[in-house]
CSV table of C-alpha atoms and ligand atoms in Angstrom, one decimal:
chain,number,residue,atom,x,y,z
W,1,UNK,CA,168.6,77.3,-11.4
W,2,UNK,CA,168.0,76.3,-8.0
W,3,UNK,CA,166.7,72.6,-7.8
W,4,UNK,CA,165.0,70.7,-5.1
W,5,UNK,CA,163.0,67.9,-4.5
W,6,UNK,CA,160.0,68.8,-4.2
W,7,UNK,CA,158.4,71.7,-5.3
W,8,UNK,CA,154.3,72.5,-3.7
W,9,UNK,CA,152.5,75.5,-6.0
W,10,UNK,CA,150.3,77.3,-3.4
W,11,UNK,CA,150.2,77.4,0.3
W,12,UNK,CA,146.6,77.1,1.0
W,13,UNK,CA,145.2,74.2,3.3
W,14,UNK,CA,146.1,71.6,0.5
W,15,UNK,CA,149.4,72.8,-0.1
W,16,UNK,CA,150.8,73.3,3.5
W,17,UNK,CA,149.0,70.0,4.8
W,18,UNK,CA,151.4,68.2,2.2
W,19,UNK,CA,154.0,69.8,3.4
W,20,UNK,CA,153.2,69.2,7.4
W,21,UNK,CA,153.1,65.5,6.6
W,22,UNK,CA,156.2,65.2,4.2
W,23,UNK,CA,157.7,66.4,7.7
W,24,UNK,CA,156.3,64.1,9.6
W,25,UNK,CA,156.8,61.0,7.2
W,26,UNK,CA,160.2,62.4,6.0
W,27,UNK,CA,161.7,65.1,7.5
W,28,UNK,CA,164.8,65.0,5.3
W,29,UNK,CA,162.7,65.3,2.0
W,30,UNK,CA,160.6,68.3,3.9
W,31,UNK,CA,164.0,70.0,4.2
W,32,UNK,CA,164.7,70.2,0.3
W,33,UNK,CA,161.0,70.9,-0.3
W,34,UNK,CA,159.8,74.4,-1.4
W,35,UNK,CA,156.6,75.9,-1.5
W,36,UNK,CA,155.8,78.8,-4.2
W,37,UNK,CA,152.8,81.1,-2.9
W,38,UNK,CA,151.5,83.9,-5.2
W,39,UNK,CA,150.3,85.9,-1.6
W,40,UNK,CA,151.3,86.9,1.0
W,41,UNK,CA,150.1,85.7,4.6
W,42,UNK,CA,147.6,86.8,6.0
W,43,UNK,CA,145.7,86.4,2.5
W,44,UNK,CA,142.1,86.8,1.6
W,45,UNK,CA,140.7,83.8,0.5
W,46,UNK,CA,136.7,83.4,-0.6
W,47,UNK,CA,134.8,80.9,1.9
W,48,UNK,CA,132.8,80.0,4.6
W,49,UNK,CA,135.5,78.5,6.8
W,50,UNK,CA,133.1,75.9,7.7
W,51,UNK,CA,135.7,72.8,9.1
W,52,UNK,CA,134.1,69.6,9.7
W,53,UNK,CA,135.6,67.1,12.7
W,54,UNK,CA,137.6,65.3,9.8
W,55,UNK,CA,139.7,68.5,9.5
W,56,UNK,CA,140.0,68.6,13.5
W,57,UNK,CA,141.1,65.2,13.2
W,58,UNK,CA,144.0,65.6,10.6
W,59,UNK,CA,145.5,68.3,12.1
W,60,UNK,CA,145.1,66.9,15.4
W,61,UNK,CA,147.6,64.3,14.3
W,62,UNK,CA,150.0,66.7,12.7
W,63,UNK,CA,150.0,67.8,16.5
W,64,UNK,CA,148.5,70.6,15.9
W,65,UNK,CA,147.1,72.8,18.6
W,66,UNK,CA,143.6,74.2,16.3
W,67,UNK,CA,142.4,76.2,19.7
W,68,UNK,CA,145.4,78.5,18.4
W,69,UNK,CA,143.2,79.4,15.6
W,70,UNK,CA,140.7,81.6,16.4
W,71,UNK,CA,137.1,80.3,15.4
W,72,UNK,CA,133.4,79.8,16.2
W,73,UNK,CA,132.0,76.3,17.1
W,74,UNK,CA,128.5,75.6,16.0
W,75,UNK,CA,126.3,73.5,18.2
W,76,UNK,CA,123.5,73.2,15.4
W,77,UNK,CA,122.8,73.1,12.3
W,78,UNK,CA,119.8,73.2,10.2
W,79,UNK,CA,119.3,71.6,7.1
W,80,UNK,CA,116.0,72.9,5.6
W,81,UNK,CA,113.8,73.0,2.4
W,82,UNK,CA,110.5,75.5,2.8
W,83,UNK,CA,111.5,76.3,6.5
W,84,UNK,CA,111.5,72.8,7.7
W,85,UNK,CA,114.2,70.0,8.3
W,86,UNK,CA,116.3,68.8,10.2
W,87,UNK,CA,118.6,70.0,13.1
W,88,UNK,CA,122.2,68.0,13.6
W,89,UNK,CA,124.0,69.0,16.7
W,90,UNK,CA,127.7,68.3,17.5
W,91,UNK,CA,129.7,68.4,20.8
W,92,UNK,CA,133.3,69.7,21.6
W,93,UNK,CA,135.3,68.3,18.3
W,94,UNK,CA,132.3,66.6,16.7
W,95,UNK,CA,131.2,69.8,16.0
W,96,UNK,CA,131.1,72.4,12.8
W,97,UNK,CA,133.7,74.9,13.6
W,98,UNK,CA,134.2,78.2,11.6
W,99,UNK,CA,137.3,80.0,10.9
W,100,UNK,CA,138.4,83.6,9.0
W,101,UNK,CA,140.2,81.8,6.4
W,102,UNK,CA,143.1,84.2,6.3
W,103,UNK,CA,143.4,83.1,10.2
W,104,UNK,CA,143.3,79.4,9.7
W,105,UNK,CA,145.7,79.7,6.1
W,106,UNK,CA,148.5,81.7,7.9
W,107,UNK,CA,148.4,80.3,10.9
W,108,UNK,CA,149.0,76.4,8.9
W,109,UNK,CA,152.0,78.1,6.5
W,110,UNK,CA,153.7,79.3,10.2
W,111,UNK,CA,153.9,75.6,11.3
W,112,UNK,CA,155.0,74.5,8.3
W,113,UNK,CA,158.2,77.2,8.2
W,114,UNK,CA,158.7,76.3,12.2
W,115,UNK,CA,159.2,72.7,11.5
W,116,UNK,CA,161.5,73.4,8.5
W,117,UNK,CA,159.5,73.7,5.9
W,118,UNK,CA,160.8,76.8,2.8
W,119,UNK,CA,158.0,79.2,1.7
W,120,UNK,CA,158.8,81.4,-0.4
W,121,UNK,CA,155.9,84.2,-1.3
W,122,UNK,CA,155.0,87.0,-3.1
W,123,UNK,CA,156.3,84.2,-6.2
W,124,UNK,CA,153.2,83.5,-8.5
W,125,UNK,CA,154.1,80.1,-10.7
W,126,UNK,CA,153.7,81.3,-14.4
W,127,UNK,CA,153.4,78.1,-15.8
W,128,UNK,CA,155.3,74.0,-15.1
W,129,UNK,CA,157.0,72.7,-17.7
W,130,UNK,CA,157.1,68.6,-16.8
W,131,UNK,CA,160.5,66.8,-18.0
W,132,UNK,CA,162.2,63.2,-18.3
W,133,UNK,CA,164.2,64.0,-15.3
W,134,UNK,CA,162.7,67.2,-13.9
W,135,UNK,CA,159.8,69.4,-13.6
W,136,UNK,CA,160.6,72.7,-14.6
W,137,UNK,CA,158.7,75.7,-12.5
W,138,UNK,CA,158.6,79.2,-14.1
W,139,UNK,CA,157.6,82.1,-11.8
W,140,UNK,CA,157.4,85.8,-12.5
W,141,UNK,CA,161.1,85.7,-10.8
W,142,UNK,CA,163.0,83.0,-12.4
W,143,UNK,CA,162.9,79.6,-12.7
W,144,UNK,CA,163.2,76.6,-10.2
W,145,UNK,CA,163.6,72.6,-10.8
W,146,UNK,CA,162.0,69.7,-8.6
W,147,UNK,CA,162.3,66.2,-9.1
W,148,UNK,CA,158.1,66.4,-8.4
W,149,UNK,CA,155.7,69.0,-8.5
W,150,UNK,CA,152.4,69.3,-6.5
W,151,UNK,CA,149.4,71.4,-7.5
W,152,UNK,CA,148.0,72.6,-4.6
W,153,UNK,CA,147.2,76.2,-6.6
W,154,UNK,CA,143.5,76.1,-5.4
W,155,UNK,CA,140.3,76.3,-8.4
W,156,UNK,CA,142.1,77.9,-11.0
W,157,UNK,CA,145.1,76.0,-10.8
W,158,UNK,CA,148.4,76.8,-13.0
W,159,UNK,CA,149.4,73.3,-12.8
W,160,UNK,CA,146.1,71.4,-13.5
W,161,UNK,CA,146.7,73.7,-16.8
W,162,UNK,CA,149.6,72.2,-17.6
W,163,UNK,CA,148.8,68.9,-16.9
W,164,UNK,CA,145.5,68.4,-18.8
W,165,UNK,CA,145.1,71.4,-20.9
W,166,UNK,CA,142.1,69.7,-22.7
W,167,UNK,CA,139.6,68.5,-19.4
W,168,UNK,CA,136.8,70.8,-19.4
W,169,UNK,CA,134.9,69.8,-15.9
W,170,UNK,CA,131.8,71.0,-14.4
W,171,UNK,CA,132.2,73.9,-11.9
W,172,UNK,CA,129.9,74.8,-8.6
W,173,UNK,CA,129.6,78.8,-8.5
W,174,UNK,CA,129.3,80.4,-4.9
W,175,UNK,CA,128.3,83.8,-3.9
W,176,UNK,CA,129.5,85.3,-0.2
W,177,UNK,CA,129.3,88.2,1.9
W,178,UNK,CA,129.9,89.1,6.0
W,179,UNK,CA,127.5,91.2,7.9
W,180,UNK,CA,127.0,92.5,11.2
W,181,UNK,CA,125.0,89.9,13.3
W,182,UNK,CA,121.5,89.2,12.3
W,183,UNK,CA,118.5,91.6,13.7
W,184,UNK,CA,116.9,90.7,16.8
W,185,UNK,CA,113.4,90.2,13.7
W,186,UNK,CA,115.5,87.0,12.6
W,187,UNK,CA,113.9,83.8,12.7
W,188,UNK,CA,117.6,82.5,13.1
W,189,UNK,CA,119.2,81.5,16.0
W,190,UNK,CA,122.6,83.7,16.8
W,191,UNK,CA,124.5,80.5,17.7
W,192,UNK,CA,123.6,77.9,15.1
W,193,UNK,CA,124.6,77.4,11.5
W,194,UNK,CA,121.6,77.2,8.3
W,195,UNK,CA,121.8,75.2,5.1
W,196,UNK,CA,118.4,76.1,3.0
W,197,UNK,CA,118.0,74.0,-0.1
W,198,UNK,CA,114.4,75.5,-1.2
W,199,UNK,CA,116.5,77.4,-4.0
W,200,UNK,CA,116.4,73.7,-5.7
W,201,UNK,CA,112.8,74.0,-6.1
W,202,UNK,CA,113.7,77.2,-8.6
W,203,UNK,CA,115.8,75.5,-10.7
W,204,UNK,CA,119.2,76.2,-8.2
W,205,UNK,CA,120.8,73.0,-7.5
W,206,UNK,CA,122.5,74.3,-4.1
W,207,UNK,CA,121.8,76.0,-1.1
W,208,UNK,CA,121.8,79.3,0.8
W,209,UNK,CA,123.8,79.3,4.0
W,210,UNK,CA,123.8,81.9,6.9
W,211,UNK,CA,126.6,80.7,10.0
W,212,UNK,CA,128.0,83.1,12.7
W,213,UNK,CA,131.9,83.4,12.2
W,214,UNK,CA,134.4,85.8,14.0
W,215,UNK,CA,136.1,88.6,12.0
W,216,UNK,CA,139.2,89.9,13.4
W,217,UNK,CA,137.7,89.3,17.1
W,218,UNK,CA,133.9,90.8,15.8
W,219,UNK,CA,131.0,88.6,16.2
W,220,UNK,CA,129.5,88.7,12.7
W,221,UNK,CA,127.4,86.5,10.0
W,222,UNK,CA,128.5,84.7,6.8
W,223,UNK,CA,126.1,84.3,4.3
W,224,UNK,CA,126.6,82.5,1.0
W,225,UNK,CA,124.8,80.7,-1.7
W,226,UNK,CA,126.1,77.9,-3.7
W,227,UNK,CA,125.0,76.5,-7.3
W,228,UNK,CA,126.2,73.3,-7.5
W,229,UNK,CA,125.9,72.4,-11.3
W,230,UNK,CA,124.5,69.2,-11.2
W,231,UNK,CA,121.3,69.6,-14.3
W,232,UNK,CA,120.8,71.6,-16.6
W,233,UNK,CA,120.0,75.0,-15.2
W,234,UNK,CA,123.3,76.2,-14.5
W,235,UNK,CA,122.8,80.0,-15.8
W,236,UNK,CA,120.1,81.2,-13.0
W,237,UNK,CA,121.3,84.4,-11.5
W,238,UNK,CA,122.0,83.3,-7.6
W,239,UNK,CA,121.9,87.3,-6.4
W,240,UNK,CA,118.3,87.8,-6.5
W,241,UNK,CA,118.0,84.4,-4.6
W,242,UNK,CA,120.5,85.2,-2.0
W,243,UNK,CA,119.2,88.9,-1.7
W,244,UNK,CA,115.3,87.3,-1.3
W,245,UNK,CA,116.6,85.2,1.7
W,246,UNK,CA,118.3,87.9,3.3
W,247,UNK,CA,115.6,90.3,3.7
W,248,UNK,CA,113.5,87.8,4.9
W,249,UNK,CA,116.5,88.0,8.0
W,250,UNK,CA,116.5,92.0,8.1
W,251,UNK,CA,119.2,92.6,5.9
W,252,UNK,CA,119.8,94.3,2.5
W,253,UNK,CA,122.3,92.7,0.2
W,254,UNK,CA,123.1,95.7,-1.5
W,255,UNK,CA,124.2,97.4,1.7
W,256,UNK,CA,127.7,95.1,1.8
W,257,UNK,CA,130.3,94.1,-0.9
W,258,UNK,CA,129.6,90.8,-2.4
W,259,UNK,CA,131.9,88.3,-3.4
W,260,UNK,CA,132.2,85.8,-6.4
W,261,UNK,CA,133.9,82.2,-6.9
W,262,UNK,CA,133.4,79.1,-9.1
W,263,UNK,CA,135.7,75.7,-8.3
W,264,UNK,CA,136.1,72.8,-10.5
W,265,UNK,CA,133.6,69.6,-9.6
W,266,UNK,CA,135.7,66.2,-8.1
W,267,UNK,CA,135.2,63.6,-10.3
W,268,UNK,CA,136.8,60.2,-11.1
W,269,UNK,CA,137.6,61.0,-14.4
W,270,UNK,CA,139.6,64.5,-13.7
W,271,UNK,CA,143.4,64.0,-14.2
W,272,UNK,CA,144.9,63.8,-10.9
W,273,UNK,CA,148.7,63.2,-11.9
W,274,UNK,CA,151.4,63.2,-14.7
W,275,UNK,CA,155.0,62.3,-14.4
W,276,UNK,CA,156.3,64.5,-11.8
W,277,UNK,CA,152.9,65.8,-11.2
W,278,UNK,CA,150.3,65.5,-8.6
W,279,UNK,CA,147.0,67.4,-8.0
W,280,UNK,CA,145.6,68.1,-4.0
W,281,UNK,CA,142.8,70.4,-3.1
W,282,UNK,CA,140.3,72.7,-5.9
W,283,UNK,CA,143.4,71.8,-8.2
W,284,UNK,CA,141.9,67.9,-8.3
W,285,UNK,CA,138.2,69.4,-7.8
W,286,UNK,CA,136.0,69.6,-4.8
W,287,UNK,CA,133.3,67.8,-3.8
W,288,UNK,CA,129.9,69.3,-4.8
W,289,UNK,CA,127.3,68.0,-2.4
W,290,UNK,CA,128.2,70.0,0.7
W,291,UNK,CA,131.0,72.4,-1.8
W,292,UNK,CA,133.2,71.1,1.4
W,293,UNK,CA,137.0,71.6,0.5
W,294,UNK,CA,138.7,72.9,3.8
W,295,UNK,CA,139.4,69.4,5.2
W,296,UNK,CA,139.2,67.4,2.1
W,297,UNK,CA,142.3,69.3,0.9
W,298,UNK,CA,144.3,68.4,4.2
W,299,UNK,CA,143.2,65.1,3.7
W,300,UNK,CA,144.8,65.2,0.2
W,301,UNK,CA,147.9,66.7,1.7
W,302,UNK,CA,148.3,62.7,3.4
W,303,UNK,CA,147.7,61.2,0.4
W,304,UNK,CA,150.2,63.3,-1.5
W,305,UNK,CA,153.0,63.1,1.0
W,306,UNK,CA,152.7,59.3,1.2
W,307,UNK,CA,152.5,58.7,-2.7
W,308,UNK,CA,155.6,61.6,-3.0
W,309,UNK,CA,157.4,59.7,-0.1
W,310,UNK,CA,157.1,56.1,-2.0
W,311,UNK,CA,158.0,57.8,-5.3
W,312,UNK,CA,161.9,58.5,-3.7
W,313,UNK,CA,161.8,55.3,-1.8
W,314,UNK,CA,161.5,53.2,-5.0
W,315,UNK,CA,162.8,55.9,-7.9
W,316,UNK,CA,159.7,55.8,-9.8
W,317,UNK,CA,157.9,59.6,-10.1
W,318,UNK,CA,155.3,58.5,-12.8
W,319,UNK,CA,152.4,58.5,-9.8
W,320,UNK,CA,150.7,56.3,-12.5
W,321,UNK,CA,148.7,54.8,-9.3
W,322,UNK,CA,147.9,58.1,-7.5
W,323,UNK,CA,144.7,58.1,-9.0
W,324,UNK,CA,143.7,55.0,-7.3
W,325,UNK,CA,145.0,55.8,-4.5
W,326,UNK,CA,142.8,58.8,-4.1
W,327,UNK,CA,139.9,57.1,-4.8
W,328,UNK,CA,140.4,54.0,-2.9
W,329,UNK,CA,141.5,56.3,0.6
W,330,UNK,CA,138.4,56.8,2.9
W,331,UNK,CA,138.5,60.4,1.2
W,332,UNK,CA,138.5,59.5,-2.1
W,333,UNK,CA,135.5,56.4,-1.2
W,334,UNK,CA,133.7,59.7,0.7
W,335,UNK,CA,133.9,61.9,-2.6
W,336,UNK,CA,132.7,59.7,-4.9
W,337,UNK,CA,129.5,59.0,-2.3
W,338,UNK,CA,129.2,62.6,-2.4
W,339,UNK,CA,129.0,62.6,-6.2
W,340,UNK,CA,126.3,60.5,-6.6
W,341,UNK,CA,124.3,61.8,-3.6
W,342,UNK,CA,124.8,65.3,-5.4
W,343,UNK,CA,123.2,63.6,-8.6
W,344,UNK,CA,120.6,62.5,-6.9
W,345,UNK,CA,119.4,65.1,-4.7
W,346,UNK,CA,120.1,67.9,-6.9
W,347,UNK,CA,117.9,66.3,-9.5
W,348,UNK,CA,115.0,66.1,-7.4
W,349,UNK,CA,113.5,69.4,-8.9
W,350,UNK,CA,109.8,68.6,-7.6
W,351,UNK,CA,108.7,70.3,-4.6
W,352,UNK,CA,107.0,67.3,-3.3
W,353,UNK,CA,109.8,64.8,-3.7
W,354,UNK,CA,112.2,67.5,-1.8
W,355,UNK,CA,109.9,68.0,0.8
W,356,UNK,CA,109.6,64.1,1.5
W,357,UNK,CA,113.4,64.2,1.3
W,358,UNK,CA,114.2,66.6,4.1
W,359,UNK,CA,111.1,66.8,6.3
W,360,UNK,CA,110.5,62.7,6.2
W,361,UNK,CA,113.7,61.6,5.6
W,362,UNK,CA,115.7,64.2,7.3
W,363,UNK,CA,115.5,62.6,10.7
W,364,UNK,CA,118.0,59.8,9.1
W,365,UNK,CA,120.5,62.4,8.0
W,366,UNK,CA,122.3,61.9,10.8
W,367,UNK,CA,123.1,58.1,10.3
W,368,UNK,CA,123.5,58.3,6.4
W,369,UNK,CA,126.2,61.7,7.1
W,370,UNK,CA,128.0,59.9,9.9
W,371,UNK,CA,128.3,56.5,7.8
W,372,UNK,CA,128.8,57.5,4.4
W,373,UNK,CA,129.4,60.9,3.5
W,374,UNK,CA,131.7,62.3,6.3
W,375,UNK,CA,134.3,60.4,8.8
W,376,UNK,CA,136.7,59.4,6.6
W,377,UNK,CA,139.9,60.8,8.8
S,401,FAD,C1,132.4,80.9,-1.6
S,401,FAD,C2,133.0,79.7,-1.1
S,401,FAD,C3,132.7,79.2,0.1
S,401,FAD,C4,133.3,78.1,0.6
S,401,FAD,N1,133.0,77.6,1.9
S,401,FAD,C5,133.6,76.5,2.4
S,401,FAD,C6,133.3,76.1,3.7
S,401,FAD,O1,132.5,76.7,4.5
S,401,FAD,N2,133.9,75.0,4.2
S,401,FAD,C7,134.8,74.2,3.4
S,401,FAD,O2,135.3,73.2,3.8
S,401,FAD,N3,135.1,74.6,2.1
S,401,FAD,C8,134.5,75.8,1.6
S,401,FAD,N4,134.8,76.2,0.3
S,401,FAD,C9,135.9,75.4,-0.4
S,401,FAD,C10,137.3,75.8,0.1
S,401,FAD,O3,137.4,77.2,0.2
S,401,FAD,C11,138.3,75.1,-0.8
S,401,FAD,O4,138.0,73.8,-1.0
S,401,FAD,C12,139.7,75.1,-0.1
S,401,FAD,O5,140.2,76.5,0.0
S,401,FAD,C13,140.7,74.3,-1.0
S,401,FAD,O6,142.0,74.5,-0.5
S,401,FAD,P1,143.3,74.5,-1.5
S,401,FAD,O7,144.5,74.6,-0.6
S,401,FAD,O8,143.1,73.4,-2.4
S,401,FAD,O9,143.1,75.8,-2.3
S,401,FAD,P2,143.2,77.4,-1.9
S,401,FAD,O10,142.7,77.5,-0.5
S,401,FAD,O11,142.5,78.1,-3.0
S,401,FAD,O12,144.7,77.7,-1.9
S,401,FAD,C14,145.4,77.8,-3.1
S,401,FAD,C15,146.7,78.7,-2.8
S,401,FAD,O13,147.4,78.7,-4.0
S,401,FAD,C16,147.9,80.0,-4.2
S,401,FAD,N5,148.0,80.2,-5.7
S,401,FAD,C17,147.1,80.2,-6.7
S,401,FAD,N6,147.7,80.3,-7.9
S,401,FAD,C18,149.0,80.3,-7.7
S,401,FAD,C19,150.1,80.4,-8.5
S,401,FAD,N7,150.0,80.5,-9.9
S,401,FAD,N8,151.3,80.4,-8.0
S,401,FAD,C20,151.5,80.4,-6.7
S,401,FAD,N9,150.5,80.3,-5.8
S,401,FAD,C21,149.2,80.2,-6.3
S,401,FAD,C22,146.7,80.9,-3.7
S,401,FAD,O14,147.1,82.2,-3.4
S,401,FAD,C23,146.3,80.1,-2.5
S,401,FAD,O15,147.1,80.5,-1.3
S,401,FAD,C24,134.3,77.4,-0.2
S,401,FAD,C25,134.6,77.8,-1.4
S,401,FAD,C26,134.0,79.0,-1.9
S,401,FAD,C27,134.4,79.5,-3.3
């Protein structure tokens, strides 16, 4: 059975950020570290590919070149409820940028092989079976040992299975789709990014979102909308909503393939770790204000790498503390403001109390994003 230190489940942002900063915290313990990927790069992988400037920052400090990466960068974006809001606008790195997630997740796994990194794919992780001395990892080609284990296997994730068969969390459910640019009839601008939250008002705690993104070098639009869970109207069918919107834009939702996901809701009380065992990314849960995940999970890949890093220093791989150290980084602090903004907001059903939140208060969403709900890289 081949053995090695550390074994990452999924090469996804999450999974290759932990293993980018093993290398740069411990190069010798990236060199015995393996990651198992049920894909193969370039892989599809449902989302916007919206990255905020925390995401930019991380990566910046891998030394990482992100122009490499092809993407869009939005200037502005609106944050509306019955067409009115707010617009936030960004410069150079400050600003929103949008990737094809197959781009950004391919290009991440390359640096990770070029600086000595082993990815092995085309290997889907059956299930983990956690030991005194080992973690054992069963794929659909054998079987592989690690002294630790991380979960970086995305929403659905093996591992979390393993580790907490019994949690039952809330999930967010998100519809997407890419189309051509929008008709010349749109009301929205070709440049700039939309986030409408009128869907609340009908019992949708979530928004729709329309941003430009490029597709294998073609200008085109993503659209998306997002139920985030929060309250008890969880069931409402999102199409009709989404498909409402759209024609309102020119465009007939039935005309292009549409797209399904749900991810697991961050929350204090999810299991983050076991003996051996850690959880990054939509394998811990994702925050489920924004539904924001992309730099979140390479902020996670820190957190791991440091708490794996400390685990050889001092021979101890219970990762009894990862939990609070999680939620004590500025990431974890960031989620958990999230969480209860989420709560609040969400619950807001009435109209009028919505409408006072983003046409009077929406001027301030600047400062209260800046200080408290993003920033944390
Ligand atoms: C519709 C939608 C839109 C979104 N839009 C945005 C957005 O605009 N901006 C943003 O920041 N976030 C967005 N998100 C969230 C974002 O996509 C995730 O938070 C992010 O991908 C999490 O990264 P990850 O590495 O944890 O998981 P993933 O990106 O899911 O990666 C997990 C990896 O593990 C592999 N894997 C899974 N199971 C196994 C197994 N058993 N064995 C081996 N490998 C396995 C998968 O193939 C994959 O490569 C969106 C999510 C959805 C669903």
């Amino acid at each position: 059975m081949e053995t090695y230190d550390v074994i990452i489940v999924g090469a996804g942002p999450a999974g290759t950020s932990t293993a980018l900063h093993l290398q740069q915290l411990a190069p010798e313990l990236a060199e015995r570290t393996l990651i198992l990927e049920k894909s193969r790069h370039p892989r599809t992988k449902l989302c916007g590919g919206g990255i905020l400037p925390d995401g930019l920052r991380i990566l910046q400090r891998l030394g990482l070149d992100f122009n490499e990466v092809p993407y869009t960068r939005i200037l502005r974006a609106h944050f509306e409820f019955d067409g009115r809001g707010t617009a936030l606008t960004g410069e150079g790195a400050e600003s929103l940028h949008v990737v094809l997630r197959e781009d950004l997740d391919a290009w991440l796994a390359r640096k990770a092989q070029e600086r000595g990194v082993t990815l092995r794919e085309e290997t889907p992780v059956r299930r983990i079976i956690p030991g005194d001395s080992f973690v054992t990892v069963v794929t659909a080609d054998g079987e592989y040992r690690a002294r630790v284990v991380v979960g970086a296997d995305g929403a659905h994730s093996v591992v979390r299975r393993a580790i907490a068969p019994h949690q039952r969390v809330p999930y967010s459910r998100a519809l997407v789709l890419w189309v051509p640019p929008e008709p010349e009839s749109s009301s929205h601008a070709p440049e700039d990014a939309y986030f409408d939250f009128t869907c609340i008002r009908e019992g949708v705690p979530g928004y729709i979102w329309d941003f430009p993104i490029l597709v294998h070098g073609q200008p085109m639009r993503c659209w998306g909308i997002t139920d985030n869970g929060v309250g008890p109207h969880h069931s409402r069918p999102l199409r009709p909503l989404l498909a409402r919107e759209m024609a309102r834009h020119g465009y007939r939702l039935e005309d292009y393939p549409l797209y399904g996901e749900s991810v697991p809701h961050f929350g204090v009380r999810n299991v983050f770790s076991a003996p051996g065992v850690l959880l990054v990314g939509d394998a811990l849960g994702v925050d489920f204000l924004y539904g924001e995940g992309i730099a979140p999970a390479l902020g996670y890949g820190q957190l791991a790498a440091r708490a794996i890093v400390d685990a050889f220093a001092e021979g101890d791989f219970s990762f009894r503390d990862y939990r609070e150290r999680v939620l004590q980084s500025p990431l974890g602090q960031v989620l958990r403001r999230r969480a209860l903004t989420a709560s609040l907001i969400f619950r807001l059903r009435h109209p009028a109390m919505q409408r006072f939140f983003w046409h009077r208060l929406g001027q301030h969403l600047r400062t209260i994003t800046e200080r408290y709900l993003t920033n944390w890289a």
